mmCIF file of C-alpha atoms in Angstrom:
data_model
loop_
_atom_site.group_PDB
_atom_site.id
_atom_site.type_symbol
_atom_site.label_atom_id
_atom_site.label_comp_id
_atom_site.label_asym_id
_atom_site.label_seq_id
_atom_site.Cartn_x
_atom_site.Cartn_y
_atom_site.Cartn_z
ATOM 1 C CA UNK A 1 -1.491 2.318 13.142
ATOM 2 C CA UNK A 2 -1.172 0.464 15.875
ATOM 3 C CA UNK A 3 2.359 0.022 17.908
ATOM 4 C CA UNK A 4 3.754 -3.719 17.954
ATOM 5 C CA UNK A 5 6.383 -5.204 19.461
ATOM 6 C CA UNK A 6 7.402 -8.482 16.929
ATOM 7 C CA UNK A 7 10.859 -8.971 15.823
ATOM 8 C CA UNK A 8 11.768 -6.199 13.590
ATOM 9 C CA UNK A 9 8.341 -5.115 13.935
ATOM 10 C CA UNK A 10 7.160 -1.811 15.205
ATOM 11 C CA UNK A 11 3.851 -0.983 13.995
ATOM 12 C CA UNK A 12 1.411 -1.713 11.156
ATOM 13 C CA UNK A 13 -1.872 -0.244 9.707
ATOM 14 C CA UNK A 14 -4.256 -0.733 7.005
ATOM 15 C CA UNK A 15 -6.187 2.297 5.238
ATOM 16 C CA UNK A 16 -8.757 0.719 3.723
ATOM 17 C CA UNK A 17 -9.998 3.751 1.371
ATOM 18 C CA UNK A 18 -6.884 3.970 -0.503
ATOM 19 C CA UNK A 19 -6.348 -0.226 0.285
ATOM 20 C CA UNK A 20 -3.010 0.510 1.420
ATOM 21 C CA UNK A 21 -1.288 -1.646 4.264
ATOM 22 C CA UNK A 22 1.607 0.144 5.864
ATOM 23 C CA UNK A 23 4.516 -1.726 7.899
ATOM 24 C CA UNK A 24 6.906 -0.061 10.156
ATOM 25 C CA UNK A 25 10.308 -1.555 11.415
ATOM 26 C CA UNK A 26 12.661 -0.591 14.508
ATOM 27 C CA UNK A 27 14.780 1.246 12.169
ATOM 28 C CA UNK A 28 12.373 3.593 10.997
ATOM 29 C CA UNK A 29 11.613 2.276 7.004
ATOM 30 C CA UNK A 30 8.591 1.764 6.232
ATOM 31 C CA UNK A 31 6.925 -0.383 3.777
ATOM 32 C CA UNK A 32 3.464 -0.458 2.055
ATOM 33 C CA UNK A 33 1.562 -2.212 -0.472
ATOM 34 C CA UNK A 34 -1.502 -2.331 -2.259
ATOM 35 C CA UNK A 35 -3.324 -0.813 -5.215
ATOM 36 C CA UNK A 36 -6.175 1.854 -6.366
ATOM 37 C CA UNK A 37 -9.457 1.084 -7.973
ATOM 38 C CA UNK A 38 -8.484 0.161 -11.312
ATOM 39 C CA UNK A 39 -4.621 1.457 -10.913
ATOM 40 C CA UNK A 40 -3.965 -2.773 -12.533
ATOM 41 C CA UNK A 41 -6.213 -2.167 -15.658
ATOM 42 C CA UNK A 42 -3.476 -0.374 -18.970
ATOM 43 C CA UNK A 43 -4.592 2.313 -20.424
ATOM 44 C CA UNK A 44 -6.067 2.018 -23.500
ATOM 45 C CA UNK A 45 -4.393 3.331 -25.864
ATOM 46 C CA UNK A 46 -5.852 6.005 -28.392
ATOM 47 C CA UNK A 47 -8.013 4.945 -31.585
ATOM 48 C CA UNK A 48 -6.329 4.869 -34.632
ATOM 49 C CA UNK A 49 -7.818 7.466 -36.882
#
């Protein structure tokens, strides 16, 4: 995490391995955004017998 001082933002970081962007605000709350490879594909339903 890199500490910053811009408005309500206090820190920001990116985890390339997990592909997640994390932002911390001055009130201590944290926001995360991203996805994991394959997570956006719906699960295949089981084959019908």
